[in-house]
Short mmCIF file of C-alpha atoms in Angstrom, two decimals:
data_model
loop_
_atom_site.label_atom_id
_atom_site.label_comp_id
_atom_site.label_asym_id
_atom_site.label_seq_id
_atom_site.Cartn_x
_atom_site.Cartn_y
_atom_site.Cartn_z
CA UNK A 1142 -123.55 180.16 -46.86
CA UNK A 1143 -125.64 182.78 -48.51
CA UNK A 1144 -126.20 184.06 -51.98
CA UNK A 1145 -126.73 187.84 -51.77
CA UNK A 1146 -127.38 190.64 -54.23
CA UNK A 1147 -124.61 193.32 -52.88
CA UNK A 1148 -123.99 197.23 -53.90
CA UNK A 1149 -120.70 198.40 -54.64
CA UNK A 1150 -120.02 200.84 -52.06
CA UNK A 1151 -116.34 201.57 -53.32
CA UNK A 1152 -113.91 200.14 -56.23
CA UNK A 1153 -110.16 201.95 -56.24
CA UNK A 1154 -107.33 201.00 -57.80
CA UNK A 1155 -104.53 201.09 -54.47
CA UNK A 1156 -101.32 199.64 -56.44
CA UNK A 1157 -100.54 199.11 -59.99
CA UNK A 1158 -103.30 196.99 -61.31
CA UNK A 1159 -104.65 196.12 -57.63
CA UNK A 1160 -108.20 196.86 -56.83
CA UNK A 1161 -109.97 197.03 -53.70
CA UNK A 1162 -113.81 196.82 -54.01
CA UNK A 1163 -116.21 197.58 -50.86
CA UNK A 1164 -119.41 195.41 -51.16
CA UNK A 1165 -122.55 196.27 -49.12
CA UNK A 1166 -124.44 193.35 -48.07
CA UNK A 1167 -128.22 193.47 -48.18
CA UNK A 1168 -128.37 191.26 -44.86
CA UNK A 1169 -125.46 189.83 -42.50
CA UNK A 1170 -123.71 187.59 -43.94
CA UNK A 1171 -122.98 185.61 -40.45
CA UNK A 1172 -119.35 184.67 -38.89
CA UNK A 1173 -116.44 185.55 -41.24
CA UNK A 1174 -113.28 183.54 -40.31
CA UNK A 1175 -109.68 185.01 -41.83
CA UNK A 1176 -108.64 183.02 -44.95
CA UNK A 1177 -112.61 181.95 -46.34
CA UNK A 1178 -113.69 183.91 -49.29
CA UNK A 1179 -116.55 184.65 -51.71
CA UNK A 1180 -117.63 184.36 -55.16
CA UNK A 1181 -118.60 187.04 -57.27
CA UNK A 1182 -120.18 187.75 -60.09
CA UNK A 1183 -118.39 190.18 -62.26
CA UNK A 1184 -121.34 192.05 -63.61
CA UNK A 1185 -121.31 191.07 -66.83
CA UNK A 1186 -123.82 188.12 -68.48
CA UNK A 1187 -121.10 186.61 -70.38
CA UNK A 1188 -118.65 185.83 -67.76
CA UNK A 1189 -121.48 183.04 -66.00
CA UNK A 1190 -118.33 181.88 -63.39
CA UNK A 1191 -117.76 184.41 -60.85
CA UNK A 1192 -114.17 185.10 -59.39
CA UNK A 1193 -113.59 183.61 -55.87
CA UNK A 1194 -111.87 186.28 -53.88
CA UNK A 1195 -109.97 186.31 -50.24
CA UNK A 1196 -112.20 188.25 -48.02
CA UNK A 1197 -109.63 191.13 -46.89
CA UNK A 1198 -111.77 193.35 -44.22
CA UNK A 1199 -115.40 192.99 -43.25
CA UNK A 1200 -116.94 195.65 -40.71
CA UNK A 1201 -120.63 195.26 -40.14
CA UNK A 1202 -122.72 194.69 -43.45
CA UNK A 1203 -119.57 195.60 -45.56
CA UNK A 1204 -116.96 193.31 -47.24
CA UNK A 1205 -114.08 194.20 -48.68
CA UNK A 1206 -112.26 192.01 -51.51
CA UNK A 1207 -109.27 192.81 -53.50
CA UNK A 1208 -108.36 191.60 -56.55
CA UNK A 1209 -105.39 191.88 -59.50
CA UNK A 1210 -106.28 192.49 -63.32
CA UNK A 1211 -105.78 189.26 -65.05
CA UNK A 1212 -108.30 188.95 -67.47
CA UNK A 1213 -111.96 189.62 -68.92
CA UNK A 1214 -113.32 189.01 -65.50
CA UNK A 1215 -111.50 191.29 -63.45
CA UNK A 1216 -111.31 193.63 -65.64
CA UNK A 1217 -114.92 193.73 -65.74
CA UNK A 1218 -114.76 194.36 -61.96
CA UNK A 1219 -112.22 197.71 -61.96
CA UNK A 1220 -115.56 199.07 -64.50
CA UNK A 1221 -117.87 198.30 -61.54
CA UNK A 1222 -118.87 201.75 -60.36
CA UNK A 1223 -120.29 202.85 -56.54
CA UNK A 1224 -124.30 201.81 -56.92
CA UNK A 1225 -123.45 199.09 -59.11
CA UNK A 1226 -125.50 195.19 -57.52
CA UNK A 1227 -123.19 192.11 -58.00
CA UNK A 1228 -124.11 188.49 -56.80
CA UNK A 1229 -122.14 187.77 -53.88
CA UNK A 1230 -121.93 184.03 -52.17
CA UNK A 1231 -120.28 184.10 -49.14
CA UNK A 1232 -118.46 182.52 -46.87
CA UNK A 1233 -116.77 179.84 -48.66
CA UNK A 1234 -114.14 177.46 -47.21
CA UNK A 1235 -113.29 176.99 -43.82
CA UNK A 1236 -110.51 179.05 -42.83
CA UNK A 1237 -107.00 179.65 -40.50
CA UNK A 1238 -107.56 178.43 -37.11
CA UNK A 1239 -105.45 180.20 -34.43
CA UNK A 1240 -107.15 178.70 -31.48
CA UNK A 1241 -104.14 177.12 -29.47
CA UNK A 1242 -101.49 179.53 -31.03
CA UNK A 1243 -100.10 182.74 -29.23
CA UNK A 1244 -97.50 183.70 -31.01
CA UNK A 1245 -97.99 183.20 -34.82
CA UNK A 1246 -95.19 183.94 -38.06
CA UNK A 1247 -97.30 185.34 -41.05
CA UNK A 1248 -95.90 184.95 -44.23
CA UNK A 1249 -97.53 186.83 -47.48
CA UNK A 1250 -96.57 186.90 -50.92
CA UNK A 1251 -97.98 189.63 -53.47
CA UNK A 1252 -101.95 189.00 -53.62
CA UNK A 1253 -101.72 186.58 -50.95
CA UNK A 1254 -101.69 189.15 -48.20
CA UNK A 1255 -105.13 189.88 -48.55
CA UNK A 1256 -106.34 186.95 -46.28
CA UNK A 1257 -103.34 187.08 -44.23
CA UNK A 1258 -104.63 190.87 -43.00
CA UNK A 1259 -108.54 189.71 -41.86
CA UNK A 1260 -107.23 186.83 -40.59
CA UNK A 1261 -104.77 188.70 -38.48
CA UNK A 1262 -107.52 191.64 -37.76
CA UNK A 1263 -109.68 188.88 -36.67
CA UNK A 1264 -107.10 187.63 -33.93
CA UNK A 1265 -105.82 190.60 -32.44
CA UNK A 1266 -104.91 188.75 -28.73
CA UNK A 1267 -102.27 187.22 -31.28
CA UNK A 1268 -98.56 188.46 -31.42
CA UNK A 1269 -98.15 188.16 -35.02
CA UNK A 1270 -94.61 188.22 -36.77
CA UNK A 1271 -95.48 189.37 -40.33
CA UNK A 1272 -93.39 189.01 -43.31
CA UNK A 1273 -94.27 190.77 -46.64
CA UNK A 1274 -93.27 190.48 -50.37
CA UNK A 1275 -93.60 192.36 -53.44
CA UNK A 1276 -92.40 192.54 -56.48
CA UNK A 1277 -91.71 196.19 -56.67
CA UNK A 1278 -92.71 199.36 -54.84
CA UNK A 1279 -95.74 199.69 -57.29
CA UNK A 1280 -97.29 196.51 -55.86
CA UNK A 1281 -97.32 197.38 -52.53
CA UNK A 1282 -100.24 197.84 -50.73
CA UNK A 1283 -102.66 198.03 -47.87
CA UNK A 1284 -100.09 198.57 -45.15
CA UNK A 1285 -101.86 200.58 -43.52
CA UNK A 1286 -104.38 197.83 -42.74
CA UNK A 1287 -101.94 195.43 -40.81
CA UNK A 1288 -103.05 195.43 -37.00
CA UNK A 1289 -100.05 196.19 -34.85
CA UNK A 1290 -96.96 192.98 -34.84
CA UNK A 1291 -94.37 192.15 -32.60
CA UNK A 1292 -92.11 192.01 -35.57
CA UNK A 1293 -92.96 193.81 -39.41
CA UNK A 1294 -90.78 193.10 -42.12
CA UNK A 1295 -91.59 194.40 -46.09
CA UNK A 1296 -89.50 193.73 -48.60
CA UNK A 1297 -89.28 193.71 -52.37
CA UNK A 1298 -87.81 191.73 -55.68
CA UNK A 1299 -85.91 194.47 -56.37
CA UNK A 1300 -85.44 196.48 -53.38
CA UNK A 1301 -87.06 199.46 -54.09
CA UNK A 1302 -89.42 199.41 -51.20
CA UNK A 1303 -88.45 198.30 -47.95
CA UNK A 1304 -85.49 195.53 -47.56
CA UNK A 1305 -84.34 193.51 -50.64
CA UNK A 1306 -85.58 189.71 -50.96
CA UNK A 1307 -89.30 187.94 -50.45
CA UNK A 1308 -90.77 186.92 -47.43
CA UNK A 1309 -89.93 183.75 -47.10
CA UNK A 1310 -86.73 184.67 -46.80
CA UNK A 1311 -87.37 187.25 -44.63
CA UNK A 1312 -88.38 184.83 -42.23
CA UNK A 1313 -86.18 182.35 -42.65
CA UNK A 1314 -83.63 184.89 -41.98
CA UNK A 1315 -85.48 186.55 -38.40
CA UNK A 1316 -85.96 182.94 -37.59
CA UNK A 1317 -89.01 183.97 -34.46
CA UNK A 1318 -89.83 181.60 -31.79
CA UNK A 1319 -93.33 180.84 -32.73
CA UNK A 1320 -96.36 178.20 -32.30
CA UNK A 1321 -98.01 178.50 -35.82
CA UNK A 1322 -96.88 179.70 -39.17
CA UNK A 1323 -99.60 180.62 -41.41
CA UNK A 1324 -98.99 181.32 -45.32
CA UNK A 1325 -100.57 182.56 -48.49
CA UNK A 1326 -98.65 183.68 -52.26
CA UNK A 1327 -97.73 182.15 -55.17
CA UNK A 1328 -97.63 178.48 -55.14
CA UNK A 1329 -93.71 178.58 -56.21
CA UNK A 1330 -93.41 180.19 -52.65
CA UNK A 1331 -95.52 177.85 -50.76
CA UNK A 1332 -93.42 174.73 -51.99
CA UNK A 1333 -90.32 176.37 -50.96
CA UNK A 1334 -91.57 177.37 -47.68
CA UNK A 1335 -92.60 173.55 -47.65
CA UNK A 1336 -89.05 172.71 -48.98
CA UNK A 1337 -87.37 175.45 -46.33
CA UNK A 1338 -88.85 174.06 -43.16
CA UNK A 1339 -87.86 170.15 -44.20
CA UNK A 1340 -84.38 171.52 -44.68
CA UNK A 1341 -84.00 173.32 -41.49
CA UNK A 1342 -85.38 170.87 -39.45
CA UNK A 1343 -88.22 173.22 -38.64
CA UNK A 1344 -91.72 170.88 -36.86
CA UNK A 1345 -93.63 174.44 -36.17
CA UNK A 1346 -97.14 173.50 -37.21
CA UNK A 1347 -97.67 175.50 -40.78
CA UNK A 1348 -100.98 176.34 -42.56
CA UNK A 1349 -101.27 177.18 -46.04
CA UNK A 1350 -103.93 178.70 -48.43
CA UNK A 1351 -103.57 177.57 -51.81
CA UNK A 1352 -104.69 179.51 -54.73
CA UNK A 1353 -106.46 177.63 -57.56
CA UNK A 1354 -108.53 177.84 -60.42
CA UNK A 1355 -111.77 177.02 -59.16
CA UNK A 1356 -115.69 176.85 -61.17
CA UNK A 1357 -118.21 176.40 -58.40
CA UNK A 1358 -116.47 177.56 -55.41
CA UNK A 1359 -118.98 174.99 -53.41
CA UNK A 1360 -117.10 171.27 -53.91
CA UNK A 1361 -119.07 170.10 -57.08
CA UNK A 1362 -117.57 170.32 -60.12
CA UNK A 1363 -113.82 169.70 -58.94
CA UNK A 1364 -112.34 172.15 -61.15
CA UNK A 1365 -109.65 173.15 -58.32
CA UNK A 1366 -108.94 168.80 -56.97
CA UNK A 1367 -104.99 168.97 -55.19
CA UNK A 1368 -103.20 166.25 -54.55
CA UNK A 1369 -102.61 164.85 -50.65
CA UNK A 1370 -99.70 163.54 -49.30
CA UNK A 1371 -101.65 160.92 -48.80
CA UNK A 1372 -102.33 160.15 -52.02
CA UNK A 1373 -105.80 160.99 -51.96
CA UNK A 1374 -107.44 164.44 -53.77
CA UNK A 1375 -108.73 167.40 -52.10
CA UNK A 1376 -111.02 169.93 -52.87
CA UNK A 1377 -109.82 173.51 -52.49
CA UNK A 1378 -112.75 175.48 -52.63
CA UNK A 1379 -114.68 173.02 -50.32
CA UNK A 1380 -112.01 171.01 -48.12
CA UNK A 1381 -109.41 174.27 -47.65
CA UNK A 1382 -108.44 176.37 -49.10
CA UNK A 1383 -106.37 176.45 -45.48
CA UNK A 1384 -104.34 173.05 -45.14
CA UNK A 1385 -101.40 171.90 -43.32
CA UNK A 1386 -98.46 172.33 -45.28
CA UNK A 1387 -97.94 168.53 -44.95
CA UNK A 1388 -101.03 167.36 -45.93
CA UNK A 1389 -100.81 168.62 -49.70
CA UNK A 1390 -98.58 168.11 -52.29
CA UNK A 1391 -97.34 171.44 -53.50
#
């Protein structure tokens, strides 16, 4: 883990009120695994917590982070201009890990696609079967990023790009033969993909990466504590933010 001064190399809106921001690091930043992110500063004094973001693409000394307005702090990010220097600590969390899984379902709601990509440029020997969602045909974005699948399916809320529907059912309805599932959206679409596989009977091993507020982004002030299954708390920053979908409560 290293905290780096980076320069903004590259901040453009690519989908309504969707950012992507290219960060040059001053030094490498060391092994990048699919689904870890960063924090980062957002340039201004008065915003003192930075915004933990999935790491999307990396190539070399570059990271790439996207991000959707929401408030103050990401606003404050689409003003960052090329040249700008933002505090940058990186990598955070621990990842998806595809080591004893050929074939592999992807599932990605709205923002959550961002990790799904690097984690799926990361593990091209993979046949992925990818399964995208957006609300409308303004959201979508970064297509042309997605390595090559055995199977690509991108749908919409309302239809207007691609099929009609969300991923999850998307995938429910292609139904592949796989050996892992791996997940990221909304939490409302984690807990029925939870819900979904229960019902169907489905035991394919699932990982999930929850989104959560989070403070420190490091374990220590437990601003983003889940619940287990177990009945015990987890960090999400520190202890995931990839779990099994059966270890947390969602």
């Amino acid at each position: 883990m290293k905290d780096l001064l980076a320069t903004v190399k590259q901040n453009v809106e690519i989908a309504e009120n969707i950012y992507k921001m290219t960060l040059t690091l001053p030094e490498s930043s060391g092994e990048l695994l699919g689904g870890q992110f960063v924090n980062l500063s957002t340039g201004e004094n008065a915003q003192l917590l930075r915004r933990p973001l999935g790491i999307c693409l990396a190539d070399g000394k570059d990271i790439s982070v996207c991000y959707q307005l929401k408030g103050k702090g990401t606003k404050n990010l689409a003003e960052a201009k090329a040249g700008d220097r933002l505090k940058i600590l990186l990598p955070l969390g621990n990842g998806f890990n595809l080591k004893n899984a050929k074939n592999i379902a992807v599932i990605g709601g709205g923002v959550g696609i961002f990790p799904l990509i690097y984690t799926m440029r990361k593990n091209s020997d993979k046949n992925f079967y990818t399964y995208f969602g957006f609300r409308n045909k303004q959201a979508v974005c970064l297509l042309n990023e997605i390595p090559k699948c055995k199977e690509l399916t991108v749908v919409t809320d309302d239809g207007s790009y691609g099929g009609k529907g969300n991923a999850l059912g998307a995938f429910l309805q292609s139904a592949p033969q796989v050996d892992l599932i791996i997940a990221c959206g909304p939490p409302v679409m984690l807990k029925a993909l939870k819900s979904a596989l229960a019902e169907k009977q489905i035991d394919t091993p699932c990982l999930v990466s929850l989104e959560e507020r989070m403070g420190c982004g490091i374990g220590a002030c437990l601003v983003c504590t889940c619940k287990k299954t177990d009945g015990g708390n987890a960090r999400v920053c520190k202890d995931g933010p990839v779990f099994d979908i059966n270890e947390v409560n969602l």
